[in-house]
CSV table of C-alpha atoms in Angstrom, one decimal:
chain,number,residue,atom,x,y,z
A,194,MET,CA,-5.9,-86.9,-42.3
A,195,PHE,CA,-5.9,-83.2,-42.2
A,196,THR,CA,-8.5,-80.7,-40.9
A,197,HIS,CA,-8.8,-77.0,-40.8
A,198,GLU,CA,-7.0,-77.1,-37.5
A,199,ASP,CA,-3.9,-78.7,-39.1
A,200,LEU,CA,-4.0,-76.1,-41.9
A,201,ALA,CA,-4.2,-73.3,-39.2
A,202,GLN,CA,-1.2,-74.8,-37.5
A,203,LEU,CA,0.8,-74.8,-40.7
A,204,GLN,CA,-0.1,-71.2,-41.3
A,205,ALA,CA,1.1,-70.2,-37.8
A,206,GLN,CA,4.4,-71.9,-38.5
A,207,SER,CA,4.7,-70.1,-41.8
A,208,LEU,CA,3.9,-66.7,-40.2
A,209,LYS,CA,6.8,-67.2,-37.9
A,210,MET,CA,9.1,-67.7,-40.9
A,211,GLN,CA,7.6,-64.6,-42.5
A,212,GLY,CA,8.7,-62.6,-39.5
A,213,TRP,CA,12.3,-64.0,-39.7
A,214,ILE,CA,12.4,-63.2,-43.4
A,215,ARG,CA,11.3,-59.6,-42.8
A,216,GLN,CA,14.1,-59.3,-40.2
A,217,GLN,CA,16.7,-60.2,-42.9
A,218,THR,CA,15.1,-57.9,-45.5
A,219,TYR,CA,14.0,-54.8,-43.6
A,220,SER,CA,15.7,-52.5,-41.1
A,221,PRO,CA,16.3,-53.7,-37.5
A,222,GLU,CA,13.1,-51.8,-36.6
A,223,MET,CA,11.2,-54.2,-38.9
A,224,GLU,CA,10.3,-51.2,-41.2
A,225,LYS,CA,11.1,-51.0,-44.9
A,226,THR,CA,13.2,-48.0,-45.7
A,227,LEU,CA,13.9,-46.3,-49.0
A,228,ARG,CA,17.5,-45.9,-50.1
A,229,ARG,CA,19.0,-42.7,-51.3
A,230,PHE,CA,19.7,-42.2,-55.0
A,231,SER,CA,23.1,-41.1,-56.4
A,232,SER,CA,23.7,-37.9,-58.3
A,233,TRP,CA,24.4,-40.1,-61.4
A,234,GLU,CA,21.0,-41.7,-61.1
A,235,VAL,CA,19.3,-38.4,-60.5
A,236,ALA,CA,20.9,-36.8,-63.5
A,237,GLU,CA,21.0,-39.5,-66.1
A,238,LEU,CA,18.2,-41.9,-65.2
A,239,ILE,CA,15.6,-39.7,-63.5
A,240,PHE,CA,16.0,-36.2,-65.0
A,241,LYS,CA,17.7,-37.5,-68.1
A,242,VAL,CA,20.3,-34.7,-68.3
A,243,ASN,CA,24.1,-34.7,-68.3
A,244,GLN,CA,25.7,-35.0,-64.8
A,245,SER,CA,27.7,-31.8,-65.4
A,246,THR,CA,24.5,-29.9,-66.1
A,247,LEU,CA,23.0,-30.9,-62.8
A,248,ARG,CA,26.2,-30.2,-61.0
A,249,GLY,CA,26.2,-26.7,-62.5
A,250,ARG,CA,22.7,-26.0,-61.3
A,251,LEU,CA,23.6,-27.2,-57.8
A,252,ALA,CA,26.7,-25.0,-57.7
A,253,ALA,CA,24.9,-22.0,-58.9
A,254,ASP,CA,22.2,-22.2,-56.2
A,255,PRO,CA,23.5,-23.4,-52.8
A,256,SER,CA,19.9,-23.3,-51.5
A,257,LEU,CA,19.0,-26.3,-53.6
A,258,PRO,CA,19.2,-29.7,-51.8
A,259,GLN,CA,22.9,-30.7,-52.0
A,260,GLY,CA,22.5,-34.3,-51.0
A,261,LEU,CA,24.7,-36.4,-48.7
A,262,VAL,CA,28.3,-37.1,-49.6
A,263,GLU,CA,29.3,-40.8,-49.1
A,264,GLY,CA,32.5,-42.7,-49.5
A,265,ASP,CA,35.2,-41.1,-51.6
A,266,GLY,CA,33.0,-38.0,-52.1
A,267,ARG,CA,32.6,-38.4,-55.8
A,268,GLN,CA,28.9,-39.0,-55.6
A,269,ARG,CA,26.1,-37.2,-53.7
A,270,TRP,CA,23.1,-39.2,-52.6
A,271,TYR,CA,19.6,-37.8,-52.5
A,272,THR,CA,16.3,-38.8,-50.8
A,273,LEU,CA,13.2,-38.9,-53.0
A,274,ASP,CA,11.9,-35.8,-51.2
A,275,GLU,CA,15.1,-33.9,-52.1
A,276,ILE,CA,14.8,-35.2,-55.7
A,277,ASN,CA,11.2,-33.8,-55.9
A,278,GLU,CA,12.3,-30.5,-54.5
A,279,LEU,CA,15.0,-30.3,-57.2
A,280,ARG,CA,12.3,-31.2,-59.7
A,281,ARG,CA,10.0,-28.4,-58.6
A,282,ARG,CA,12.8,-25.7,-58.5
A,283,ILE,CA,15.0,-26.2,-61.5
A,284,ARG,CA,14.5,-25.9,-65.2
A,285,ILE,CA,17.0,-27.2,-67.7
A,286,ASN,CA,17.0,-25.7,-71.2
A,287,ARG,CA,13.9,-23.8,-70.1
A,288,LYS,CA,12.2,-27.2,-69.6
A,289,SER,CA,10.4,-28.0,-66.4
A,290,MET,CA,11.3,-31.2,-64.6
A,291,MET,CA,7.7,-31.7,-63.4
A,292,PRO,CA,5.8,-34.6,-64.9
A,293,VAL,CA,3.0,-34.1,-67.4
A,294,ARG,CA,-0.5,-34.2,-65.9
A,295,PRO,CA,-3.7,-33.1,-67.8
A,296,THR,CA,-5.5,-30.2,-66.1
A,297,GLY,CA,-9.0,-30.5,-64.8
A,298,LYS,CA,-9.0,-34.3,-64.5
A,299,ARG,CA,-9.0,-36.8,-61.7
A,300,ALA,CA,-6.3,-39.4,-61.3
A,301,ILE,CA,-6.0,-42.0,-64.0
A,302,ARG,CA,-6.7,-45.6,-62.9
A,303,ALA,CA,-4.9,-48.7,-64.3
A,304,ALA,CA,-5.7,-52.3,-63.5
A,305,ILE,CA,-2.9,-54.9,-63.8
A,306,ALA,CA,-5.0,-58.0,-64.4
A,307,ASN,CA,-4.9,-61.6,-65.5
A,308,PHE,CA,-6.1,-64.7,-63.8
A,309,LYS,CA,-3.0,-66.7,-64.6
A,310,GLY,CA,-0.8,-67.0,-61.5
A,311,GLY,CA,2.8,-66.1,-62.1
A,312,ALA,CA,2.1,-63.7,-65.0
A,313,GLY,CA,3.9,-61.0,-63.1
A,314,LYS,CA,1.0,-58.8,-62.0
A,315,SER,CA,2.4,-57.8,-58.7
A,316,THR,CA,5.9,-57.3,-60.1
A,317,VAL,CA,4.6,-55.1,-62.9
A,318,ALA,CA,2.4,-53.1,-60.4
A,319,LEU,CA,5.3,-52.6,-58.0
A,320,HIS,CA,7.8,-51.5,-60.6
A,321,PHE,CA,5.4,-49.2,-62.4
A,322,ALA,CA,4.4,-47.6,-59.1
A,323,HIS,CA,8.1,-47.0,-58.2
A,324,ALA,CA,9.0,-45.8,-61.7
A,325,ALA,CA,6.0,-43.4,-61.6
A,326,ALA,CA,7.1,-42.0,-58.2
A,327,LEU,CA,10.7,-41.4,-59.5
A,328,ASP,CA,9.0,-39.7,-62.5
A,329,GLY,CA,7.4,-37.2,-60.1
A,330,TYR,CA,3.9,-38.7,-59.9
A,331,ARG,CA,1.9,-39.2,-56.8
A,332,VAL,CA,0.7,-42.8,-56.8
A,333,LEU,CA,-2.0,-44.7,-54.9
A,334,CYS,CA,-1.8,-48.5,-55.1
A,335,VAL,CA,-4.8,-50.7,-54.4
A,336,ASP,CA,-3.9,-54.3,-53.6
A,337,PHE,CA,-6.9,-56.5,-54.5
A,338,ASP,CA,-4.9,-59.8,-54.2
A,339,PRO,CA,-5.4,-61.8,-50.9
A,340,GLN,CA,-1.8,-63.0,-51.4
A,341,ALA,CA,-0.8,-59.4,-50.5
A,342,THR,CA,2.5,-59.6,-52.4
A,343,LEU,CA,2.3,-56.0,-53.4
A,344,SER,CA,1.5,-54.9,-49.8
A,345,HIS,CA,4.3,-56.9,-48.4
A,346,SER,CA,6.7,-55.6,-51.0
A,347,MET,CA,5.6,-52.1,-50.0
A,348,GLY,CA,6.6,-52.9,-46.4
A,349,LEU,CA,3.1,-53.4,-44.9
A,350,THR,CA,2.7,-56.7,-43.0
A,351,ASP,CA,0.3,-56.4,-40.0
A,352,VAL,CA,-2.9,-55.3,-41.8
A,353,ALA,CA,-6.3,-55.8,-40.3
A,354,GLU,CA,-8.9,-57.1,-42.8
A,355,GLU,CA,-11.3,-54.2,-42.2
A,356,TYR,CA,-8.7,-51.8,-43.7
A,357,THR,CA,-8.5,-53.8,-47.0
A,358,VAL,CA,-10.6,-53.7,-50.1
A,359,TRP,CA,-13.0,-56.0,-48.2
A,360,GLY,CA,-13.5,-53.2,-45.7
A,361,VAL,CA,-14.1,-50.7,-48.5
A,362,MET,CA,-16.8,-53.1,-50.0
A,363,ALA,CA,-18.5,-53.8,-46.7
A,364,ARG,CA,-18.7,-50.1,-45.8
A,365,ASP,CA,-20.1,-49.4,-49.3
A,366,LEU,CA,-22.8,-52.0,-48.7
A,367,ILE,CA,-23.8,-50.2,-45.5
A,368,GLN,CA,-23.8,-46.8,-47.1
A,369,GLU,CA,-25.6,-47.9,-50.2
A,370,THR,CA,-28.2,-49.7,-48.2
A,371,GLN,CA,-28.7,-46.5,-46.1
A,372,ARG,CA,-29.0,-44.5,-49.3
A,373,MET,CA,-31.6,-46.8,-50.7
A,374,ASN,CA,-33.6,-46.8,-47.5
A,375,SER,CA,-33.5,-43.0,-47.4
A,376,ALA,CA,-34.8,-42.8,-51.0
A,377,VAL,CA,-37.6,-45.2,-50.2
A,378,ALA,CA,-38.5,-43.2,-47.0
A,379,GLY,CA,-38.5,-39.9,-49.0
A,380,ALA,CA,-40.6,-41.2,-51.9
A,381,GLU,CA,-44.0,-39.7,-52.3
A,382,SER,CA,-46.0,-42.9,-52.7
A,383,GLY,CA,-49.2,-44.2,-51.3
A,384,THR,CA,-47.6,-47.6,-50.7
A,385,ALA,CA,-45.1,-48.1,-48.0
A,386,LEU,CA,-42.1,-49.9,-49.5
A,387,PRO,CA,-40.1,-52.3,-47.3
A,388,GLN,CA,-36.8,-51.1,-45.8
A,389,ARG,CA,-33.7,-53.1,-46.6
A,390,ARG,CA,-32.2,-54.5,-43.3
A,391,LEU,CA,-28.6,-55.6,-42.8
A,392,PRO,CA,-27.7,-58.1,-40.1
A,393,ALA,CA,-25.9,-56.8,-37.0
A,394,ALA,CA,-22.8,-58.8,-37.9
A,395,ILE,CA,-22.3,-56.2,-40.7
A,396,THR,CA,-23.6,-53.0,-39.2
A,397,ASP,CA,-21.9,-53.5,-35.8
A,398,MET,CA,-18.4,-53.7,-37.2
A,399,GLY,CA,-17.9,-50.0,-37.0
A,400,LEU,CA,-17.0,-49.7,-40.7
A,401,SER,CA,-19.5,-46.9,-41.4
A,402,ASP,CA,-17.5,-44.7,-39.0
A,403,LEU,CA,-14.3,-45.1,-41.0
A,404,ARG,CA,-13.1,-42.3,-43.3
A,405,ASN,CA,-11.6,-42.8,-46.7
A,406,SER,CA,-8.2,-41.9,-45.3
A,407,ASP,CA,-8.5,-44.7,-42.8
A,408,PHE,CA,-8.1,-47.3,-45.6
A,409,ILE,CA,-5.1,-45.6,-47.2
A,410,LYS,CA,-1.7,-46.3,-45.7
A,411,PRO,CA,1.7,-44.6,-46.3
A,412,THR,CA,4.7,-46.5,-47.6
A,413,CYS,CA,8.4,-45.9,-47.3
A,414,TRP,CA,8.1,-44.0,-50.7
A,415,PRO,CA,6.9,-40.5,-49.7
A,416,THR,CA,4.7,-40.2,-52.8
A,417,ILE,CA,3.2,-43.6,-52.8
A,418,ASP,CA,0.3,-44.7,-50.6
A,419,ILE,CA,-1.5,-48.0,-50.7
A,420,ILE,CA,-4.8,-49.6,-49.8
A,421,PRO,CA,-3.3,-52.9,-48.6
A,422,SER,CA,-4.4,-56.5,-48.6
A,423,CYS,CA,-3.8,-59.3,-46.1
A,424,ALA,CA,-4.1,-63.1,-46.1
A,425,ASN,CA,-7.3,-62.9,-44.1
A,426,ALA,CA,-8.9,-60.9,-46.9
A,427,ALA,CA,-9.2,-64.2,-48.8
A,428,PHE,CA,-12.7,-64.7,-47.4
A,429,VAL,CA,-14.0,-61.6,-49.2
A,430,GLU,CA,-15.4,-63.7,-52.1
A,431,PHE,CA,-17.5,-65.7,-49.6
A,432,ALA,CA,-18.5,-62.5,-47.7
A,433,SER,CA,-19.4,-60.6,-50.8
A,434,ALA,CA,-21.8,-63.4,-52.0
A,435,GLN,CA,-23.5,-63.2,-48.6
A,436,TYR,CA,-23.7,-59.4,-48.8
A,437,ARG,CA,-25.4,-59.6,-52.2
A,438,HIS,CA,-27.9,-62.0,-50.7
A,439,VAL,CA,-28.9,-59.5,-47.9
A,440,ASN,CA,-29.2,-56.7,-50.4
A,441,PRO,CA,-29.6,-58.0,-54.0
A,442,GLU,CA,-30.0,-54.4,-55.3
A,443,TRP,CA,-26.5,-53.5,-54.1
A,444,SER,CA,-24.3,-52.7,-57.1
A,445,PHE,CA,-21.3,-54.5,-55.5
A,446,PHE,CA,-19.0,-54.1,-58.6
A,447,ALA,CA,-19.0,-50.3,-58.1
A,448,ALA,CA,-17.9,-50.2,-54.5
A,449,VAL,CA,-14.3,-49.4,-55.1
A,450,SER,CA,-15.2,-46.9,-57.9
A,451,ARG,CA,-17.4,-45.1,-55.5
A,452,PHE,CA,-14.7,-45.0,-52.9
A,453,LEU,CA,-12.1,-43.6,-55.4
A,454,ASP,CA,-14.7,-41.0,-56.5
A,455,GLY,CA,-14.7,-39.8,-52.9
A,456,LEU,CA,-11.0,-38.8,-53.0
A,457,ALA,CA,-9.9,-35.3,-54.0
A,458,ASP,CA,-9.1,-35.1,-57.7
A,459,ASP,CA,-5.6,-33.8,-57.0
A,460,ALA,CA,-4.8,-36.2,-54.2
A,461,TYR,CA,-3.0,-38.6,-56.6
A,462,ASP,CA,-2.0,-38.7,-60.2
A,463,MET,CA,-2.0,-42.4,-60.9
A,464,ILE,CA,-3.9,-45.2,-59.2
A,465,ILE,CA,-2.6,-48.7,-59.9
A,466,PHE,CA,-4.5,-51.9,-59.1
A,467,ASP,CA,-2.9,-55.2,-58.4
A,468,CYS,CA,-5.6,-57.8,-59.2
A,469,PRO,CA,-6.0,-61.3,-57.9
A,470,PRO,CA,-5.5,-64.4,-60.1
A,471,ALA,CA,-9.2,-64.9,-60.5
A,472,ILE,CA,-12.4,-63.3,-61.8
A,473,GLY,CA,-14.5,-62.6,-58.7
A,474,TYR,CA,-15.9,-59.8,-56.6
A,475,GLN,CA,-12.6,-58.1,-56.0
A,476,SER,CA,-11.3,-58.3,-59.5
A,477,MET,CA,-14.6,-57.1,-60.9
A,478,ASN,CA,-14.4,-54.1,-58.7
A,479,ALA,CA,-10.9,-53.4,-60.0
A,480,VAL,CA,-11.7,-53.7,-63.7
A,481,PHE,CA,-14.9,-51.7,-63.3
A,482,ALA,CA,-13.1,-48.9,-61.6
A,483,ALA,CA,-10.2,-48.9,-64.1
A,484,ASP,CA,-9.8,-46.5,-67.0
A,485,VAL,CA,-7.0,-48.7,-68.5
A,486,LEU,CA,-6.6,-52.4,-68.5
A,487,TYR,CA,-3.0,-53.8,-68.6
A,488,ILE,CA,-2.8,-57.6,-69.1
A,489,PRO,CA,0.6,-59.1,-68.4
A,490,SER,CA,1.5,-62.5,-69.7
A,491,GLY,CA,4.5,-64.8,-69.8
A,492,PRO,CA,5.8,-65.6,-73.3
A,493,GLY,CA,4.8,-69.3,-73.3
A,494,TYR,CA,2.0,-71.2,-75.1
A,495,TRP,CA,0.1,-72.0,-71.8
A,496,GLU,CA,0.3,-68.4,-70.7
A,497,TYR,CA,-1.1,-67.3,-74.1
A,498,ASP,CA,-3.9,-69.9,-73.7
A,499,SER,CA,-4.7,-68.7,-70.2
A,500,THR,CA,-4.7,-65.0,-71.3
A,501,THR,CA,-7.1,-65.9,-74.1
A,502,SER,CA,-9.4,-67.6,-71.6
A,503,PHE,CA,-9.1,-64.6,-69.2
A,504,ILE,CA,-10.2,-62.0,-71.7
A,505,GLY,CA,-13.1,-64.3,-72.8
A,506,GLN,CA,-14.4,-64.8,-69.3
A,507,LEU,CA,-13.8,-61.1,-68.4
A,508,SER,CA,-15.9,-60.2,-71.5
A,509,GLU,CA,-18.7,-62.5,-70.3
A,510,ALA,CA,-18.6,-61.1,-66.8
A,511,LEU,CA,-18.7,-57.5,-68.0
A,512,GLU,CA,-21.6,-58.4,-70.3
A,513,ASP,CA,-23.5,-59.8,-67.2
A,514,LEU,CA,-22.8,-56.6,-65.3
A,515,ALA,CA,-24.2,-54.6,-68.2
A,516,ARG,CA,-27.6,-56.2,-67.5
A,517,PHE,CA,-27.5,-55.1,-63.8
A,518,THR,CA,-30.6,-52.9,-63.6
A,519,ASN,CA,-31.5,-52.9,-60.0
A,520,SER,CA,-29.6,-49.8,-59.2
A,521,VAL,CA,-27.4,-47.4,-61.1
A,522,PRO,CA,-23.8,-47.1,-59.8
A,523,ALA,CA,-22.9,-43.5,-58.9
A,524,GLY,CA,-19.8,-41.7,-59.9
A,525,THR,CA,-17.5,-41.5,-62.9
A,526,MET,CA,-18.2,-45.0,-64.2
A,527,SER,CA,-21.3,-46.2,-66.0
A,528,LEU,CA,-22.7,-49.3,-67.7
A,529,PRO,CA,-21.8,-50.9,-70.1
A,530,LYS,CA,-18.1,-50.7,-68.9
A,531,VAL,CA,-15.8,-48.9,-71.3
A,532,PHE,CA,-12.0,-48.8,-71.1
A,533,ALA,CA,-10.0,-45.9,-72.5
A,534,ASP,CA,-7.3,-48.4,-73.4
A,535,VAL,CA,-6.5,-52.1,-73.2
A,536,ARG,CA,-2.9,-53.4,-73.5
A,537,PHE,CA,-1.1,-56.7,-73.3
A,538,LEU,CA,2.4,-56.8,-71.8
A,539,LEU,CA,4.9,-59.7,-72.2
A,540,THR,CA,6.8,-60.5,-69.0
A,541,ARG,CA,9.8,-62.7,-68.2
A,542,TYR,CA,10.8,-62.3,-71.8
A,543,GLU,CA,14.2,-63.6,-73.1
A,544,ALA,CA,15.1,-62.3,-76.6
A,545,SER,CA,17.6,-65.2,-77.0
A,546,ASN,CA,14.8,-67.8,-76.5
A,547,GLU,CA,13.4,-69.0,-79.8
A,548,LEU,CA,10.1,-70.0,-78.3
A,549,HIS,CA,9.7,-66.6,-76.6
A,550,ARG,CA,10.4,-64.8,-79.9
A,551,ALA,CA,7.8,-67.0,-81.7
A,552,MET,CA,5.2,-66.4,-79.0
A,553,ARG,CA,5.9,-62.6,-79.2
A,554,THR,CA,5.2,-62.8,-82.9
A,555,ALA,CA,2.0,-64.8,-82.2
A,556,PHE,CA,0.8,-62.2,-79.6
A,557,GLY,CA,1.5,-59.4,-82.1
A,558,LYS,CA,-0.5,-61.1,-84.9
A,559,VAL,CA,-3.5,-61.6,-82.6
A,560,PHE,CA,-3.5,-58.4,-80.6
A,561,GLY,CA,-1.7,-56.0,-83.0
A,562,GLU,CA,-1.1,-52.6,-81.5
A,563,ARG,CA,-2.7,-53.7,-78.3
A,564,LEU,CA,0.6,-55.6,-77.6
A,565,ALA,CA,3.1,-53.3,-75.8
A,566,ASP,CA,6.2,-52.7,-77.8
A,567,HIS,CA,8.5,-53.2,-74.9
A,568,PRO,CA,8.4,-56.5,-73.0
A,569,ILE,CA,9.9,-56.9,-69.6
A,570,GLU,CA,13.0,-59.0,-69.8
A,571,MET,CA,14.0,-61.7,-67.4
A,572,THR,CA,17.3,-60.9,-65.8
A,573,ARG,CA,19.2,-62.1,-62.8
A,574,ALA,CA,18.8,-58.7,-61.1
A,575,VAL,CA,15.0,-59.0,-61.3
A,576,GLU,CA,15.1,-62.4,-59.7
A,577,GLN,CA,17.4,-61.0,-56.9
A,578,SER,CA,15.2,-58.0,-56.2
A,579,GLY,CA,12.1,-60.2,-56.0
A,580,ARG,CA,13.7,-62.4,-53.4
A,581,PHE,CA,14.2,-59.3,-51.2
A,582,LEU,CA,10.6,-58.1,-51.7
A,583,SER,CA,12.0,-55.1,-53.6
A,584,SER,CA,11.8,-53.6,-57.1
A,585,ILE,CA,14.9,-53.0,-59.2
A,586,TYR,CA,14.6,-49.3,-58.3
A,587,GLU,CA,15.0,-50.1,-54.6
A,588,ILE,CA,18.1,-52.2,-55.1
A,589,ASP,CA,21.4,-50.3,-54.8
A,590,TYR,CA,23.4,-50.8,-58.0
A,591,ARG,CA,26.6,-51.2,-55.9
A,592,ASP,CA,25.2,-54.5,-54.6
A,593,MET,CA,25.7,-56.1,-58.1
A,594,THR,CA,27.5,-55.4,-61.3
A,595,ARG,CA,26.3,-52.0,-62.6
A,596,GLU,CA,25.7,-53.5,-66.1
A,597,THR,CA,23.4,-56.2,-64.7
A,598,TRP,CA,21.5,-53.6,-62.7
A,599,ARG,CA,21.3,-51.2,-65.6
A,600,ARG,CA,20.0,-53.9,-68.0
A,601,ALA,CA,17.2,-54.8,-65.6
A,602,ARG,CA,16.4,-51.2,-64.8
A,603,GLY,CA,16.5,-50.3,-68.5
A,604,SER,CA,13.9,-53.0,-69.3
A,605,PHE,CA,11.5,-51.7,-66.7
A,606,ASP,CA,12.2,-48.1,-67.6
A,607,THR,CA,11.2,-48.6,-71.3
A,608,ALA,CA,8.1,-50.7,-70.3
A,609,TYR,CA,7.1,-48.0,-67.8
A,610,GLU,CA,7.6,-45.1,-70.2
A,611,GLU,CA,5.3,-46.9,-72.7
A,612,PHE,CA,2.8,-47.5,-69.9
A,613,ARG,CA,3.0,-43.8,-68.9
A,614,ASP,CA,2.6,-42.5,-72.5
A,615,ASN,CA,-0.4,-44.8,-73.0
A,616,LEU,CA,-1.9,-43.5,-69.7
A,617,LEU,CA,-1.4,-39.9,-70.8
A,618,THR,CA,-3.3,-40.6,-74.0
A,619,ALA,CA,-6.1,-42.3,-72.1
A,620,TRP,CA,-6.0,-39.5,-69.4
A,621,ASP,CA,-6.9,-36.9,-72.1
A,622,LYS,CA,-10.0,-38.9,-72.9
A,623,LEU,CA,-11.4,-38.6,-69.3
A,624,GLU,CA,-14.1,-36.0,-68.8
A,625,ASP,CA,-13.1,-32.8,-67.1
A,626,ARG,CA,-14.2,-32.5,-63.4
A,627,ALA,CA,-16.0,-29.3,-62.4
């Protein structure tokens, strides 16, 4: 017989193992660090120019970052900060190396969502965030998943639950309740309307004193921040149900959207959500706040079946939200929910697998142009990087055969570039911000 105490003991044992694994994966200081990138990577894979062209620019201007010489001296190695300085200062063929960003618009928001576990949501979110950072964009990741895979992969481990999406939602409940009470108090009415009261268990947590920046944590990537998750955040679904009971007029699904509206328009370029494998309070916050919905799926029949169920249940949930009339959510989102784009992305795809090819054809017949042209291929390098809580971009190509590494990186590069181009098209559709 097992009780909650036995489960707690098993978790404690597992947490000890997590610590040991991090020791093997991260630096001796238990902090994840970002490697340097070779001049070959900077030229051909990041700036997409000939190596000799980049060497010429560096030789012509010694004030440019010159990188660190390692080994036989044939390669120079650059930090991401140095790469971004090169990006700002050099032009090649009169072309800027800076990434495209529509003017007068806030950051574009993309949710990576599907309630099928193992569909590759966290892997896609991690790789797209890293690829975007190498592309010159400033990225905010939001980890909605209590499994916290994205947070752990970004190097965050000891996260208190009040600094997760749950804290964002609980603080929003307090602020929205205060706003509603102020509106009632200020109303010119002959009838005194009742004030909405929250229990001390919510108001005494000190969440109302937290600033937006308190929820956002830096990562080892200098242009990527994250609102992390943690295992204890799993109770957010139960807590949110209770919160709705204490204030039924609280538009819970707009909490994260309101939070993001409070950030400066130019603080980030892309905001990427890693959603949990379920449709609940957290995932509904993610899809409501998102401009673009990206749905990853494995190339098997059962994944196809699950993805079909997911979009059906999501449609019903969004239809229910459209009937939410107790209060109007503030900010850039409105009801009914409208996405600027929706895409399906095949993951763990093997072109040599007959079933995979058949299922890709089936996805294409059903979803048409909504299916991304470039699936993410399954390679040994991807499996290896996942074991070390890293993306293929963080793995040094000298740690494996360069061809294996390049194949894996090439798959994510083409998938990311399609993702970026789709986001740029959706970005133009956003209303300008005054």
